[in-house]
Amino acid sequence: MRPTTRARILTAGAAAVLGLSGCAGGPVLDVLEQDQADQDVLTIRTDLDGIDLATTRFLAEQDGVEYFAARPAAGSASEDTVCLLAEEGIGVGLECAPLESGSAGAVMRDSRATVALLPDDIDRNAVTDDGFALLHPNLAIRPADAG
């Protein structure tokens, strides 16, 4: 992932990538309801306008990339929007999308991997059946050449 390049929003959403569908609802990510700990704070805090930095929560790290979930700043997106952040080197990639019960939310895709933010109640067996590995209960990753 190029640190200074933001991943493009996939209009089809992660539901299409993962072959899943879900019903409407608000954000369903319990990790965002927990108190922010030291590991939840981004090292890089620039170029993140629109993100409520008090809501960042660390999810996982793989190959030098740290993944976080966060809420957008008040008034900057719909109430069901949750953001996926990838911090690597000197930059942060960012994708925000609605996160609904049973359906994957924000997706980041680069030359190495596809990463998807998952709600608490998603069918993780279906996610792994689609070739994704779970880095965290709320984060799935699949090599770019796998799909």
Tab-separated table of C-alpha atoms in Angstrom:
chain	number	residue	atom	x	y	z
A	1	MET	CA	0.000	0.000	0.000
A	2	ARG	CA	1.418	3.399	-0.888
A	3	PRO	CA	1.219	5.433	2.306
A	4	THR	CA	0.218	8.684	0.671
A	5	THR	CA	-2.340	7.185	-1.656
A	6	ARG	CA	-5.909	6.887	-0.442
A	7	ALA	CA	-7.707	3.807	-1.608
A	8	ARG	CA	-10.726	4.457	-3.812
A	9	ILE	CA	-14.187	3.786	-2.491
A	10	LEU	CA	-15.588	0.693	-4.130
A	11	THR	CA	-19.081	1.619	-5.173
A	12	ALA	CA	-20.182	-1.955	-5.122
A	13	GLY	CA	-19.035	-2.139	-1.503
A	14	ALA	CA	-17.546	-4.998	0.364
A	15	ALA	CA	-20.818	-6.897	0.210
A	16	ALA	CA	-20.223	-7.510	-3.475
A	17	VAL	CA	-16.552	-8.324	-2.918
A	18	LEU	CA	-17.439	-10.837	-0.229
A	19	GLY	CA	-20.622	-12.080	-1.862
A	20	LEU	CA	-22.653	-11.165	1.194
A	21	SER	CA	-25.786	-9.185	1.819
A	22	GLY	CA	-27.247	-7.722	4.963
A	23	CYS	CA	-30.048	-5.697	6.404
A	24	ALA	CA	-30.062	-2.010	7.240
A	25	GLY	CA	-29.033	-0.723	10.648
A	26	GLY	CA	-26.596	1.505	12.485
A	27	PRO	CA	-22.936	0.950	13.138
A	28	VAL	CA	-22.442	-2.410	14.800
A	29	LEU	CA	-18.822	-2.366	15.895
A	30	ASP	CA	-18.480	-2.841	19.644
A	31	VAL	CA	-14.780	-1.973	19.568
A	32	LEU	CA	-15.790	1.654	18.923
A	33	GLU	CA	-17.740	1.680	22.187
A	34	GLN	CA	-14.634	0.823	24.244
A	35	ASP	CA	-12.388	3.456	25.817
A	36	GLN	CA	-9.482	4.562	23.657
A	37	ALA	CA	-6.203	2.981	24.816
A	38	ASP	CA	-2.654	4.039	23.946
A	39	GLN	CA	-2.451	1.476	21.108
A	40	ASP	CA	-5.603	2.974	19.564
A	41	VAL	CA	-3.986	6.362	18.913
A	42	LEU	CA	-2.573	6.875	15.430
A	43	THR	CA	1.100	7.792	15.184
A	44	ILE	CA	0.384	9.902	12.103
A	45	ARG	CA	-2.313	12.482	12.706
A	46	THR	CA	-2.082	14.668	9.608
A	47	ASP	CA	-4.377	14.689	6.573
A	48	LEU	CA	-7.232	13.151	8.528
A	49	ASP	CA	-9.807	15.907	8.304
A	50	GLY	CA	-13.239	14.453	8.791
A	51	ILE	CA	-12.121	11.745	11.258
A	52	ASP	CA	-12.910	11.954	14.964
A	53	LEU	CA	-9.429	11.078	16.263
A	54	ALA	CA	-10.853	10.295	19.715
A	55	THR	CA	-12.658	7.290	18.161
A	56	THR	CA	-9.716	5.519	16.500
A	57	ARG	CA	-9.371	1.897	17.621
A	58	PHE	CA	-6.509	-0.424	16.705
A	59	LEU	CA	-7.659	-3.630	15.023
A	60	ALA	CA	-4.564	-5.464	13.781
A	61	GLU	CA	-1.124	-5.222	12.200
A	62	GLN	CA	0.237	-7.184	9.260
A	63	ASP	CA	3.420	-6.692	7.263
A	64	GLY	CA	4.113	-3.291	8.807
A	65	VAL	CA	0.606	-1.939	8.173
A	66	GLU	CA	-1.537	-1.099	11.202
A	67	TYR	CA	-5.315	-1.137	10.722
A	68	PHE	CA	-7.760	0.990	12.719
A	69	ALA	CA	-11.489	1.659	12.807
A	70	ALA	CA	-12.855	5.138	13.532
A	71	ARG	CA	-15.937	7.276	13.267
A	72	PRO	CA	-16.114	10.307	11.021
A	73	ALA	CA	-16.256	13.741	12.619
A	74	ALA	CA	-19.729	14.809	13.700
A	75	GLY	CA	-21.777	16.084	10.784
A	76	SER	CA	-19.360	14.884	8.090
A	77	ALA	CA	-21.114	11.606	7.204
A	78	SER	CA	-24.206	9.548	7.903
A	79	GLU	CA	-24.622	8.048	11.355
A	80	ASP	CA	-23.963	4.494	10.119
A	81	THR	CA	-20.619	5.395	8.514
A	82	VAL	CA	-17.472	3.795	9.938
A	83	CYS	CA	-13.960	4.355	8.622
A	84	LEU	CA	-11.124	1.925	8.001
A	85	LEU	CA	-7.643	3.412	8.333
A	86	ALA	CA	-4.328	1.841	7.331
A	87	GLU	CA	-1.204	3.428	8.799
A	88	GLU	CA	2.067	2.564	7.126
A	89	GLY	CA	5.383	4.373	7.069
A	90	ILE	CA	4.658	8.061	6.803
A	91	GLY	CA	1.052	7.981	5.616
A	92	VAL	CA	-2.461	6.863	6.376
A	93	GLY	CA	-4.921	5.346	3.899
A	94	LEU	CA	-8.565	5.974	4.633
A	95	GLU	CA	-11.921	4.613	3.465
A	96	CYS	CA	-15.302	5.346	4.991
A	97	ALA	CA	-18.571	3.601	4.185
A	98	PRO	CA	-21.815	2.611	5.863
A	99	LEU	CA	-21.415	-0.389	8.164
A	100	GLU	CA	-24.641	-2.324	8.503
A	101	SER	CA	-25.543	-5.434	10.410
A	102	GLY	CA	-24.497	-8.566	8.505
A	103	SER	CA	-22.606	-6.792	5.673
A	104	ALA	CA	-18.988	-5.775	5.285
A	105	GLY	CA	-18.330	-2.039	5.258
A	106	ALA	CA	-15.351	-0.008	4.070
A	107	VAL	CA	-12.912	-1.790	1.746
A	108	MET	CA	-9.325	-0.897	0.858
A	109	ARG	CA	-7.658	-2.475	-2.127
A	110	ASP	CA	-4.092	-2.093	-3.329
A	111	SER	CA	-1.527	-4.156	-5.228
A	112	ARG	CA	-0.929	-6.402	-2.198
A	113	ALA	CA	-4.306	-7.009	-0.580
A	114	THR	CA	-8.002	-6.353	-0.215
A	115	VAL	CA	-8.966	-5.432	3.350
A	116	ALA	CA	-12.559	-5.187	4.598
A	117	LEU	CA	-14.091	-3.826	7.789
A	118	LEU	CA	-16.601	-6.253	9.308
A	119	PRO	CA	-19.501	-5.693	11.704
A	120	ASP	CA	-19.675	-7.782	14.862
A	121	ASP	CA	-22.500	-9.974	13.552
A	122	ILE	CA	-21.177	-10.923	10.112
A	123	ASP	CA	-20.998	-14.587	9.116
A	124	ARG	CA	-17.241	-15.088	9.428
A	125	ASN	CA	-17.452	-18.546	7.847
A	126	ALA	CA	-18.786	-16.964	4.651
A	127	VAL	CA	-15.969	-14.407	4.774
A	128	THR	CA	-13.280	-17.088	5.091
A	129	ASP	CA	-15.022	-19.217	2.437
A	130	ASP	CA	-14.477	-16.250	0.069
A	131	GLY	CA	-10.726	-16.517	0.656
A	132	PHE	CA	-10.340	-13.877	3.350
A	133	ALA	CA	-8.328	-14.390	6.523
A	134	LEU	CA	-9.474	-12.756	9.734
A	135	LEU	CA	-6.842	-10.464	11.251
A	136	HIS	CA	-9.355	-9.362	13.898
A	137	PRO	CA	-13.045	-10.187	14.412
A	138	ASN	CA	-13.771	-6.900	12.592
A	139	LEU	CA	-11.084	-7.066	9.892
A	140	ALA	CA	-10.581	-9.432	6.960
A	141	ILE	CA	-7.747	-9.523	4.446
A	142	ARG	CA	-7.193	-11.372	1.188
A	143	PRO	CA	-4.158	-11.257	-1.106
A	144	ALA	CA	-4.792	-9.076	-4.151
A	145	ASP	CA	-4.141	-11.950	-6.533
A	146	ALA	CA	-6.750	-14.153	-4.816
A	147	GLY	CA	-9.788	-12.448	-6.241
